[in-house]
CSV table of C-alpha atoms in Angstrom, one decimal:
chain,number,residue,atom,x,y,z
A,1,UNK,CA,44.6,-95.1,-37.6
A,2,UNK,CA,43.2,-98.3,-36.1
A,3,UNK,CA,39.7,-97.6,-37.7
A,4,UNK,CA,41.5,-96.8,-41.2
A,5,UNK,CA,43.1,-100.3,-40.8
A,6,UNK,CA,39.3,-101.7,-40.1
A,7,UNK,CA,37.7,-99.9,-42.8
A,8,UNK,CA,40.1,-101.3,-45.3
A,9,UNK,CA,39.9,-104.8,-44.1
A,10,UNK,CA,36.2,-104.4,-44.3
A,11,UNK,CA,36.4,-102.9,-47.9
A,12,UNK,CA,38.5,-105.6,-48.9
A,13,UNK,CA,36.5,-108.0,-47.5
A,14,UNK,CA,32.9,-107.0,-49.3
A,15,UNK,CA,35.1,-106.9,-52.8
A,16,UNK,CA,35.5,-110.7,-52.2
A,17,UNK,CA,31.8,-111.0,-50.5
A,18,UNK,CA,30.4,-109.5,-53.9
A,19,UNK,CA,32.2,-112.2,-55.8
A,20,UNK,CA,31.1,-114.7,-54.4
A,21,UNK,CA,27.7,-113.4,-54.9
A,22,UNK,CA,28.0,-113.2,-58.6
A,23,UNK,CA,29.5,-117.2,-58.3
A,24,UNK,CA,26.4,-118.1,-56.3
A,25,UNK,CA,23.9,-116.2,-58.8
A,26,UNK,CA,25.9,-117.4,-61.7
A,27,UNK,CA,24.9,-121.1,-60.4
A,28,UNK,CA,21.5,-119.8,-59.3
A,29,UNK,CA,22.2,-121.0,-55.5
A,30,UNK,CA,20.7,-118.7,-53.2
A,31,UNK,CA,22.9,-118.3,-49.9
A,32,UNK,CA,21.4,-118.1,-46.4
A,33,UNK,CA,24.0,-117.0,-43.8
A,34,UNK,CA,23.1,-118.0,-40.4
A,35,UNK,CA,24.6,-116.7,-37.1
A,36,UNK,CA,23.8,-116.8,-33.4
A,37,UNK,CA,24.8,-117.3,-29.9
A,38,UNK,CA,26.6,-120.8,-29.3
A,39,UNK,CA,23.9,-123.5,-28.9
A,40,UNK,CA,21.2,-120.9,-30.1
A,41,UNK,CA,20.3,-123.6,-32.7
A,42,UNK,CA,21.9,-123.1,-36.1
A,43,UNK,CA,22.6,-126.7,-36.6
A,44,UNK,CA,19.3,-127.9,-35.3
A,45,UNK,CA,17.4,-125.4,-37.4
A,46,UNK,CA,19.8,-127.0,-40.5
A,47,UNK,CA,19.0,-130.6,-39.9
A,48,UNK,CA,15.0,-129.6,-39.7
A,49,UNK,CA,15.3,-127.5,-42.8
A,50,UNK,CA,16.7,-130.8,-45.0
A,51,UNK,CA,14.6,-132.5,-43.5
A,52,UNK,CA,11.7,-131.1,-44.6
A,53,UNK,CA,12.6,-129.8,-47.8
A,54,UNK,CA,13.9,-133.5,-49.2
A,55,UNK,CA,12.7,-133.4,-52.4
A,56,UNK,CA,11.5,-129.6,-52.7
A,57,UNK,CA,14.6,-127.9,-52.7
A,58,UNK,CA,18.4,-129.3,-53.6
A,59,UNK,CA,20.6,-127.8,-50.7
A,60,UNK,CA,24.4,-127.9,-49.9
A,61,UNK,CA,25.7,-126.8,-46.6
A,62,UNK,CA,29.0,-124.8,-45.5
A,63,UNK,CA,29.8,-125.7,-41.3
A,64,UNK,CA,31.8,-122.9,-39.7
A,65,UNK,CA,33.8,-123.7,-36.7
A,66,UNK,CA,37.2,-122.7,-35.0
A,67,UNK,CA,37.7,-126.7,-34.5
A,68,UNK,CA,35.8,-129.9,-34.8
A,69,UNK,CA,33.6,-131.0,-38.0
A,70,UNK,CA,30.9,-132.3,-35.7
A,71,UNK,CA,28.1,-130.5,-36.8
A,72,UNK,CA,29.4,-131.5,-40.3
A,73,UNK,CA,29.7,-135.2,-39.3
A,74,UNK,CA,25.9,-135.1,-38.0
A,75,UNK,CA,24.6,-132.8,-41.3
A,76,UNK,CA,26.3,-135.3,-43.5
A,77,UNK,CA,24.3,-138.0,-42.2
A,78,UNK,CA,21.2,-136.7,-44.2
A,79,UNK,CA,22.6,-137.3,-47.6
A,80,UNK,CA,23.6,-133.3,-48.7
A,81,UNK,CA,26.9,-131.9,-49.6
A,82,UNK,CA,28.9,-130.1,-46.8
A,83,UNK,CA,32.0,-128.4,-46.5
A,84,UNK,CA,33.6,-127.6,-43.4
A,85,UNK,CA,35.7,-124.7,-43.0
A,86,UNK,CA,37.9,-124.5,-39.4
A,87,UNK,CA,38.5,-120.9,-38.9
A,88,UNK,CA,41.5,-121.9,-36.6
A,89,UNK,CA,40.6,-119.4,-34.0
A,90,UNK,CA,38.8,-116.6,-35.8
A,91,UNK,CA,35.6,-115.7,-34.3
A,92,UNK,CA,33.8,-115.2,-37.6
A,93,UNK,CA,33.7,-116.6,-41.3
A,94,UNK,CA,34.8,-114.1,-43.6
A,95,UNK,CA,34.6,-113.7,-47.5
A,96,UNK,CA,38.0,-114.9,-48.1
A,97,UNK,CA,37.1,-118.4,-46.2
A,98,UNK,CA,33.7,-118.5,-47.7
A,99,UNK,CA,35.1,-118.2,-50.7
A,100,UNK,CA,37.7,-120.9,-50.6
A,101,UNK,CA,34.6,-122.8,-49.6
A,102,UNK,CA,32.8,-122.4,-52.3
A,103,UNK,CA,35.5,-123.9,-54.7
A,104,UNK,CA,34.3,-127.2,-52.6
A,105,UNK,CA,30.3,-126.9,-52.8
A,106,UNK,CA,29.1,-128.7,-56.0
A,107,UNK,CA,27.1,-125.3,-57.5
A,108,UNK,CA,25.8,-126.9,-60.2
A,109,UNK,CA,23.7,-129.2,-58.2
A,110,UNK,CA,22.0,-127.7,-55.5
A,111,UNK,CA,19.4,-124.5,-54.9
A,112,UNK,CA,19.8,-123.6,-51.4
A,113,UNK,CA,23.0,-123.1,-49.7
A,114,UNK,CA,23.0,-122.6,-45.7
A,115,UNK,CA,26.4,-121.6,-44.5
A,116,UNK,CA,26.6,-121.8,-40.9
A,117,UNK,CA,28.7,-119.0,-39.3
A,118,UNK,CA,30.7,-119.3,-36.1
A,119,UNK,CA,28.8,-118.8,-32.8
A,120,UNK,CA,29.2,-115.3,-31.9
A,121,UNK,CA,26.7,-112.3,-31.9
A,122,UNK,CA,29.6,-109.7,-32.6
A,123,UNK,CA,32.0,-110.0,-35.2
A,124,UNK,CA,29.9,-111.6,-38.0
A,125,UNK,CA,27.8,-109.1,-38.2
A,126,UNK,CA,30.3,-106.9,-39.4
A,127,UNK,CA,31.6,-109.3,-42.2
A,128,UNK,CA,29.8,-110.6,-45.8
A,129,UNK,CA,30.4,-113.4,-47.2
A,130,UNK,CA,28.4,-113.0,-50.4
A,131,UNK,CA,24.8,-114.4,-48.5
A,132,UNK,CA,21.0,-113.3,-49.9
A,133,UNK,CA,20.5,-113.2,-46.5
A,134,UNK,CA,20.9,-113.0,-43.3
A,135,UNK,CA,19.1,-115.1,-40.9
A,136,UNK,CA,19.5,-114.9,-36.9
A,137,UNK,CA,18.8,-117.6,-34.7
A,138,UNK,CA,18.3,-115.7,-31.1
A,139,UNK,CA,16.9,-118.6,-28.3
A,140,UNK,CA,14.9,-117.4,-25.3
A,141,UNK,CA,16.9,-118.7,-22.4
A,142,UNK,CA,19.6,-115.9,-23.9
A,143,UNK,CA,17.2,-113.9,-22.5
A,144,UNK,CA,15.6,-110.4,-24.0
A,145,UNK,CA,18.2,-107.8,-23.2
A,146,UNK,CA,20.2,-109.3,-26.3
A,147,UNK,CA,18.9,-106.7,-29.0
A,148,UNK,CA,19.9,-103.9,-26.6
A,149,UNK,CA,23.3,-105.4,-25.8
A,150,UNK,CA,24.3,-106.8,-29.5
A,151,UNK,CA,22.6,-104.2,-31.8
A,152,UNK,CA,24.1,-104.3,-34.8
A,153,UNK,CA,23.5,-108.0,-35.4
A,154,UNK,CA,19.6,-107.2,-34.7
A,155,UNK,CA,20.1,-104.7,-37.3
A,156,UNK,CA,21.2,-106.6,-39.9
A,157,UNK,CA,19.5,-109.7,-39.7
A,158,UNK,CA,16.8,-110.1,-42.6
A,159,UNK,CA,15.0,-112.8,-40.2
A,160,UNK,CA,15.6,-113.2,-36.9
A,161,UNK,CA,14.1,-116.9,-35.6
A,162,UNK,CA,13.5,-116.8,-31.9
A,163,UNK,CA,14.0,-120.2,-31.0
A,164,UNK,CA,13.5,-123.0,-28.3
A,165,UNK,CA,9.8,-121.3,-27.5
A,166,UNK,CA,8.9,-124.6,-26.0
A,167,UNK,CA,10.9,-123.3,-23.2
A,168,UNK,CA,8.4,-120.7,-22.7
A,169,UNK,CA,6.5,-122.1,-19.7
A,170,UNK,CA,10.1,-122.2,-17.9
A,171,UNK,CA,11.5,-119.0,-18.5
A,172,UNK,CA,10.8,-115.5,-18.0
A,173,UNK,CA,10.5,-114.2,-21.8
A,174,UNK,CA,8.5,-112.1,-22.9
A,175,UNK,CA,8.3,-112.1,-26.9
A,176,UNK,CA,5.9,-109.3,-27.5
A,177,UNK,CA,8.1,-107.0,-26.1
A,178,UNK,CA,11.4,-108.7,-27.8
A,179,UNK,CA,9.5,-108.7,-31.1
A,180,UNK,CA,9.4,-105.0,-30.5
A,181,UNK,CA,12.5,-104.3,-29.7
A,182,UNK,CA,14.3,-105.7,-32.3
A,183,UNK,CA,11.6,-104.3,-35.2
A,184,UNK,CA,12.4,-100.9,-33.0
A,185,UNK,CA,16.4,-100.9,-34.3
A,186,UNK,CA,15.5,-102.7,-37.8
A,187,UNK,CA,12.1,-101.8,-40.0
A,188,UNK,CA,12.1,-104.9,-42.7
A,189,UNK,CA,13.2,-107.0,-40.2
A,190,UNK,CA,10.9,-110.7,-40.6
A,191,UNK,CA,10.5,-112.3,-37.0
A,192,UNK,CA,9.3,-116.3,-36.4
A,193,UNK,CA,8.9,-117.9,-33.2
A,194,UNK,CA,9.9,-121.8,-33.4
A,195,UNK,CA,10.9,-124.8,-31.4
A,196,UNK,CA,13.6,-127.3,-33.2
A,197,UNK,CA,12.4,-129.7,-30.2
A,198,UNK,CA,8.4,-129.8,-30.9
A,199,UNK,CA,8.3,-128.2,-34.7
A,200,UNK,CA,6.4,-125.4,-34.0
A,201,UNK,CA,6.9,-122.6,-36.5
A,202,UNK,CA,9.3,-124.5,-38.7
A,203,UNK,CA,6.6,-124.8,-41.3
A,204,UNK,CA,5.9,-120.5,-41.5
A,205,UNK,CA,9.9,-120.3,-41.4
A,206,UNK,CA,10.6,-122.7,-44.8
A,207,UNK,CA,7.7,-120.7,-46.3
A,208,UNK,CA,9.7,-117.5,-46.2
A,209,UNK,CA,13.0,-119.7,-47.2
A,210,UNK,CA,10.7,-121.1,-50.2
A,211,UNK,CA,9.6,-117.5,-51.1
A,212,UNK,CA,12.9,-115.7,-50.9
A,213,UNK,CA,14.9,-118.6,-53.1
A,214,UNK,CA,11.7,-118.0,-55.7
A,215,UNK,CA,12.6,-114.2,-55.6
A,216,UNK,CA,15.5,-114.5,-56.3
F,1,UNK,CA,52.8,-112.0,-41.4
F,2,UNK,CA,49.7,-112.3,-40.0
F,3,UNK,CA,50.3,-114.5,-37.4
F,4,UNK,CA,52.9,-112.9,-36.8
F,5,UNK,CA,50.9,-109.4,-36.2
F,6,UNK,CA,48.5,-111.2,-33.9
F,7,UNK,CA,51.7,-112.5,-31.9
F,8,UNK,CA,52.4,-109.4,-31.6
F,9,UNK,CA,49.3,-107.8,-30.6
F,10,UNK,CA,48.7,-110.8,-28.0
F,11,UNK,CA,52.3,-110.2,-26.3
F,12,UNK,CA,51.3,-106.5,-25.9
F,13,UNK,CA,48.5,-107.3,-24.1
F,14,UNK,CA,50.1,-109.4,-22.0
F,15,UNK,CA,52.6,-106.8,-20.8
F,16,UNK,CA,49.7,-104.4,-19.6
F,17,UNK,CA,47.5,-107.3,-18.4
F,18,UNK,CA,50.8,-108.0,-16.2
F,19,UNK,CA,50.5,-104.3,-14.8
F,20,UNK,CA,47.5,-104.9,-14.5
F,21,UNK,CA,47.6,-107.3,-12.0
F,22,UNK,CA,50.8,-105.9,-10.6
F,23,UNK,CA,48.6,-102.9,-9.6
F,24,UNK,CA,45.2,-104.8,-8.5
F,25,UNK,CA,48.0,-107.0,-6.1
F,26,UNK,CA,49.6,-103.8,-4.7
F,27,UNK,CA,46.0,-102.8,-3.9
F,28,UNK,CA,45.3,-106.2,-2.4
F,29,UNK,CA,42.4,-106.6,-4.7
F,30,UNK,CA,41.5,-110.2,-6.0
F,31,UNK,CA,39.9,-109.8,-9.8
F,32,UNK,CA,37.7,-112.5,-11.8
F,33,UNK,CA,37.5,-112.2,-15.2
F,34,UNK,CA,33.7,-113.6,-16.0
F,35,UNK,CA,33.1,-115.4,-19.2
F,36,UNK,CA,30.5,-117.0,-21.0
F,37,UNK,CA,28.2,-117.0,-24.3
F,38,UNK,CA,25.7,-114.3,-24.9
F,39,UNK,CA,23.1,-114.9,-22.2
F,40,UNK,CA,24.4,-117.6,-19.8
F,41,UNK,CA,24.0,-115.8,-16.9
F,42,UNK,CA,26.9,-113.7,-16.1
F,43,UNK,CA,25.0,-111.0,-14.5
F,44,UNK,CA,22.8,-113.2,-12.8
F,45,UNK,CA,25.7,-114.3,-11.2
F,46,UNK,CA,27.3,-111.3,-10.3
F,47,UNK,CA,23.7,-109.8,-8.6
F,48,UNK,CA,23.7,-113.3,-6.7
F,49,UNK,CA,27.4,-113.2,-5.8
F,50,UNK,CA,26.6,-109.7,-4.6
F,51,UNK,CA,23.9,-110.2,-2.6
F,52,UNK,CA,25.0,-113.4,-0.5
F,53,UNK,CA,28.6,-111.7,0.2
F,54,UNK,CA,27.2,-108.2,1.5
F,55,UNK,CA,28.8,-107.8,4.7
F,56,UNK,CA,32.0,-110.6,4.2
F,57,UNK,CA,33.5,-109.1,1.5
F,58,UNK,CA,33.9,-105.6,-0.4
F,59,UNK,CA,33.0,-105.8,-4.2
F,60,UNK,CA,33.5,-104.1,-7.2
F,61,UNK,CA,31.8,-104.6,-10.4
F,62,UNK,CA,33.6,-103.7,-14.3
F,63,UNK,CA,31.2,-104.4,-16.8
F,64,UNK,CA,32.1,-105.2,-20.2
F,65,UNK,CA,29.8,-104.3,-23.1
F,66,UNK,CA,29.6,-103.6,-26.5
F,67,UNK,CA,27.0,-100.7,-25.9
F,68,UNK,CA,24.6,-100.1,-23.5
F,69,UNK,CA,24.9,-100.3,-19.8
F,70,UNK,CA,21.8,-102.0,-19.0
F,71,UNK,CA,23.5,-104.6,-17.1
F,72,UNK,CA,25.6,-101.8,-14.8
F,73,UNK,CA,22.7,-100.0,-13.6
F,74,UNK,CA,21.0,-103.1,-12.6
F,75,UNK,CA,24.3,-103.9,-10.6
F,76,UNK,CA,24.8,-100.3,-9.4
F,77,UNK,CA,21.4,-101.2,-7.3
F,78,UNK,CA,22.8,-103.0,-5.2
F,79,UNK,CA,25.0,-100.5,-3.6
F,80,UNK,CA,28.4,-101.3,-5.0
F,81,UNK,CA,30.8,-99.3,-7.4
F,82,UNK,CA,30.8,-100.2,-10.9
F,83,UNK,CA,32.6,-99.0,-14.4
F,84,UNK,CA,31.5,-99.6,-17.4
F,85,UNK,CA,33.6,-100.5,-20.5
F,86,UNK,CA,31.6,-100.1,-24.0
F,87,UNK,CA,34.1,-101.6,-26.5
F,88,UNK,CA,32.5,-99.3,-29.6
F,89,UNK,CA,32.1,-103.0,-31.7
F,90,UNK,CA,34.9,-105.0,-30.3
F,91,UNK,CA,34.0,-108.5,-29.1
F,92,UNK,CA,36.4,-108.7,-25.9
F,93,UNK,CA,37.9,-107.2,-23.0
F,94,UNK,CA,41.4,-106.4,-23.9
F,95,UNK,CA,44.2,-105.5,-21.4
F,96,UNK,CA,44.2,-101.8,-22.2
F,97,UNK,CA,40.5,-101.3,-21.7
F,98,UNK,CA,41.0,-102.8,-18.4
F,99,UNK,CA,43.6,-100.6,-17.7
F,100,UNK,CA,41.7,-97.5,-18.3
F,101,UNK,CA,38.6,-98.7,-16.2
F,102,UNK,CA,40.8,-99.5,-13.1
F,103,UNK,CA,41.8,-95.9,-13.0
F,104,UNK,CA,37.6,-95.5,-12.2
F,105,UNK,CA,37.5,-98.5,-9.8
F,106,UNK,CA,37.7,-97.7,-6.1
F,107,UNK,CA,40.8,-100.5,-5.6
F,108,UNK,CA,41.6,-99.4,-1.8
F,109,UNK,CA,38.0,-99.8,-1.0
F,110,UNK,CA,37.5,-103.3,-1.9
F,111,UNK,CA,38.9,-107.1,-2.0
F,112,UNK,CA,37.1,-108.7,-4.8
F,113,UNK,CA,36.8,-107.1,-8.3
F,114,UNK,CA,34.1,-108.8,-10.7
F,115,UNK,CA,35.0,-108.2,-14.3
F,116,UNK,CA,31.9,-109.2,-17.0
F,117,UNK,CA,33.7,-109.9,-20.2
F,118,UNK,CA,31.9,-109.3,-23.6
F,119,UNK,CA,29.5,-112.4,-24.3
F,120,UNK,CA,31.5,-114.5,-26.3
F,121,UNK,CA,33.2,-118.0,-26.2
F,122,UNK,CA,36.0,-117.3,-28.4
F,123,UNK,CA,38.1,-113.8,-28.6
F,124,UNK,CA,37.7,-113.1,-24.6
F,125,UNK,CA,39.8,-116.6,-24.0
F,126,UNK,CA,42.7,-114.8,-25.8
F,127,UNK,CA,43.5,-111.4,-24.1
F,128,UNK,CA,44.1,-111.8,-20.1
F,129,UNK,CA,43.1,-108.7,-18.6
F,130,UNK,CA,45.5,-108.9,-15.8
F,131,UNK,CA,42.6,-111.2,-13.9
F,132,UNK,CA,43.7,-113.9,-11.2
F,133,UNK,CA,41.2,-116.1,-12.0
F,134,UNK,CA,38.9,-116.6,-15.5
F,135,UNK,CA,35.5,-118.0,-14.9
F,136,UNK,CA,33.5,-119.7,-16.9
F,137,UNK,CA,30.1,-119.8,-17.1
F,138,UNK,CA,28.3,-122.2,-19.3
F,139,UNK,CA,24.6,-123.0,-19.3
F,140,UNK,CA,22.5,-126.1,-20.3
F,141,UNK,CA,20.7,-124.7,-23.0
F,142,UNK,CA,23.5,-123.7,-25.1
F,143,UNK,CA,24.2,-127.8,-25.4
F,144,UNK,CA,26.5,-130.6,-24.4
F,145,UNK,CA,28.9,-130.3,-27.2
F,146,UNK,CA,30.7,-126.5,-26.6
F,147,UNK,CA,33.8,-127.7,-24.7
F,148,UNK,CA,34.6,-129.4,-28.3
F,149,UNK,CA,33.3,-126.0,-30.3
F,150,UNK,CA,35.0,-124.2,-28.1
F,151,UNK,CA,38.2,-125.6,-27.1
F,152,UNK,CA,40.5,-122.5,-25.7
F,153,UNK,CA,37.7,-121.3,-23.4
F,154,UNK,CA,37.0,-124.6,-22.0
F,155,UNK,CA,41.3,-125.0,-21.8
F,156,UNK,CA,42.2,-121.7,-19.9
F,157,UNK,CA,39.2,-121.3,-17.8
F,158,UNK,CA,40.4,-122.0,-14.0
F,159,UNK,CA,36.8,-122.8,-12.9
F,160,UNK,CA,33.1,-123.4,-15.0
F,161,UNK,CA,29.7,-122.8,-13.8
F,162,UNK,CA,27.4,-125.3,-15.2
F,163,UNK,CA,24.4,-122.6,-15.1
F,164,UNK,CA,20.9,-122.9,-15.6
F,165,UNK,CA,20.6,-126.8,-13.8
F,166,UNK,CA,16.6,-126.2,-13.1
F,167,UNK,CA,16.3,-126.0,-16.4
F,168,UNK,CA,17.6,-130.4,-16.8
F,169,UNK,CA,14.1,-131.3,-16.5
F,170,UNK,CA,13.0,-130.2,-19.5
F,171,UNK,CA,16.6,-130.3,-21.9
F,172,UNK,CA,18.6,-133.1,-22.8
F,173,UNK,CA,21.8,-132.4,-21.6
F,174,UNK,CA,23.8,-134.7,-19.7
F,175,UNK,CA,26.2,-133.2,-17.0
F,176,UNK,CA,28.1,-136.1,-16.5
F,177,UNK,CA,29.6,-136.7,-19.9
F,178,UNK,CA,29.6,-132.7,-20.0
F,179,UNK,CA,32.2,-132.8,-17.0
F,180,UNK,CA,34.4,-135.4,-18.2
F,181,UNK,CA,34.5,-133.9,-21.4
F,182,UNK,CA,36.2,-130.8,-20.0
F,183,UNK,CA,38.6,-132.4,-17.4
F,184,UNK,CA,39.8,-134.0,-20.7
F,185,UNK,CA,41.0,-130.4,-22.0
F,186,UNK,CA,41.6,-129.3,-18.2
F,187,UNK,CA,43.0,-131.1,-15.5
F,188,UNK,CA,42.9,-128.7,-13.1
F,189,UNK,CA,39.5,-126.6,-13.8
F,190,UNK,CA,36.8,-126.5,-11.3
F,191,UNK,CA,33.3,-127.3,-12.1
F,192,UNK,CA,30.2,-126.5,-10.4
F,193,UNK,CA,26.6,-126.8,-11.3
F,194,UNK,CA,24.2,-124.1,-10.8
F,195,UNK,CA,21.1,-122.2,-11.1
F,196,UNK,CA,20.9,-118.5,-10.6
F,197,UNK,CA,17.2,-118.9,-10.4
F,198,UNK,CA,16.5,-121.7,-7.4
F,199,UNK,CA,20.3,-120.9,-5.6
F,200,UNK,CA,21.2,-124.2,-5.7
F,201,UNK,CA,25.1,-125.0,-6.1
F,202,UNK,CA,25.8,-120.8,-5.6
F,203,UNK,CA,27.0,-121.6,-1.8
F,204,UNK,CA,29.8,-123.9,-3.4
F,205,UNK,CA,30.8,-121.9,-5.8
F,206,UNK,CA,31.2,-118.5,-3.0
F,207,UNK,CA,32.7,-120.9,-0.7
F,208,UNK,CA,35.7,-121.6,-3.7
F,209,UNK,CA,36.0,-118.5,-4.5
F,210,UNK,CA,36.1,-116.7,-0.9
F,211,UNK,CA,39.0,-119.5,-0.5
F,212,UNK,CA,40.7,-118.3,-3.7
F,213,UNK,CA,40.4,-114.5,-2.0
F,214,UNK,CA,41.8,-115.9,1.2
F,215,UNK,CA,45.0,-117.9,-0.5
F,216,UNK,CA,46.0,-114.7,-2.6
């Protein structure tokens, strides 16, 4: 009965995802849903991404939070459109929200559209919200169990980022074997190593971004 | 009506978290309900607290994941009993689950019960589990600005672990403002900073929490 009552919410949920989709391709915005840990790195990895793309690609961003429009505050700073939505205690954005959203982000004028999900590596896995993709952001003083311990996220994830690598000489990693084992619970899977801090592998990740949106 | 449903759902759980306790206090068993993000170091913690309290104080161990039970047979290693809870998807510990692990944990056998919540900042702060203490752990990496993401944890937690401190070298992260920033959501939380990895601040935080087993 209880997994009945999931299955519908989730049915009901991908209807409204799959609009959305058709608004965003209507307006030929391609949607990047981005989710991690807390303090993985999604908003870093935002600011860095309009930073570099100034002039290369027009980009609007959606902020998901329970509270607080501080990431919004500090996104908002570099000139592009955000919306915030406050899920008021829900541990993920769903379709519904996302598309209330959307009524808010000026379509019309931008490309790219990064929608930053609440921190949480269970429950937005489960739930679309109309993205192209989905991009992980997985930092290495998590540690490398977190595949093992959070699969379906790691099985989802078009691109999982491993992030804050200039960590490295401080931690215990090891991102061979991470790199395996999330490529061992998803095939297509496209994995970067970057640092936010020092810039490395930004450049390799906005090639991808630059590809996909050309795709589309 | 939703609301509503949720208020409903959250008063149920209190009722069996309350047996819960009721039946951990008959048992003279004092139970921690360990919190954090994905990766902060709850384990860590738990191995630590293990090790430097063999011999003062009889420990259990429930461990909360989604899947996997990676983290229980690292614990069962060091020689104490521990049940595993795989949620099957959900992103907390509810009251119920608890429930059904307790049945599994040797209560007349030990003082202290260590319960690893799912690794997540938001759900677990909503469903007591019939705990006499929740814990906190928070560590530098994830960033300075989670007490204000993350308001309810932060609120209800009765002590946080600053984790990861030998890490502050190479981070910007500043403890101080960090601190005041949750006293200003909790007036009477405990903080203490840590590292799993060098030892330092664990002897504060055994010496709080073998005086919280002694007041009971």
């Amino acid at each position: 009965m209880e997994i009945k009552v999931l299955k519908d919410i989730l049915s009901a949920n991908n209807q409204i995802a799959e609009r959305n989709r058709q608004l965003l391709d209507s307006n030929n915005v391609f949607a990047v849903n981005l989710m991690s840990s807390p303090g993985a790195g999604k908003t870093s990895l935002i600011l860095e991404t309009i930073k570099r793309l100034k002039g290369k690609t027009r980009i609007g961003v959606v902020e998901g939070d329970i509270r607080s429009s501080l990431d919004a505050e500090m996104i908002s700073k570099e000139g592009v459109s955000v919306v915030q939505i406050n899920t008021g205690g829900e541990c993920h954005l769903d379709a519904n929200m996302t598309y209330s959203a959307l009524g808010n982000v000026p379509l019309q004028d931008i490309e790219l559209l990064l929608i930053e999900n609440v921190g949480n590596l269970v429950c937005p896995a489960e739930f679309a919200i109309g993205e192209h993709k989905k991009v992980l952001i997985s930092s290495i003083p998590e540690g490398g169990d977190k595949p093992f311990k959070y699969p379906l996220m790691f099985h989802i994830a078009d691109a999982v980022l491993i992030n804050k690598i200039d960590l490295l000489p401080y931690l215990k990693f090891d991102t061979e074997a991470f790199s395996q084992a999330i490529r061992g619970m998803n095939e297509r899977v496209e994995i970067f190593q970057i640092s936010c801090t020092t810039g490395e592998g930004i450049q390799e990740w906005l090639s991808w971004l630059l590809t996909q949106i050309d795709r589309r």
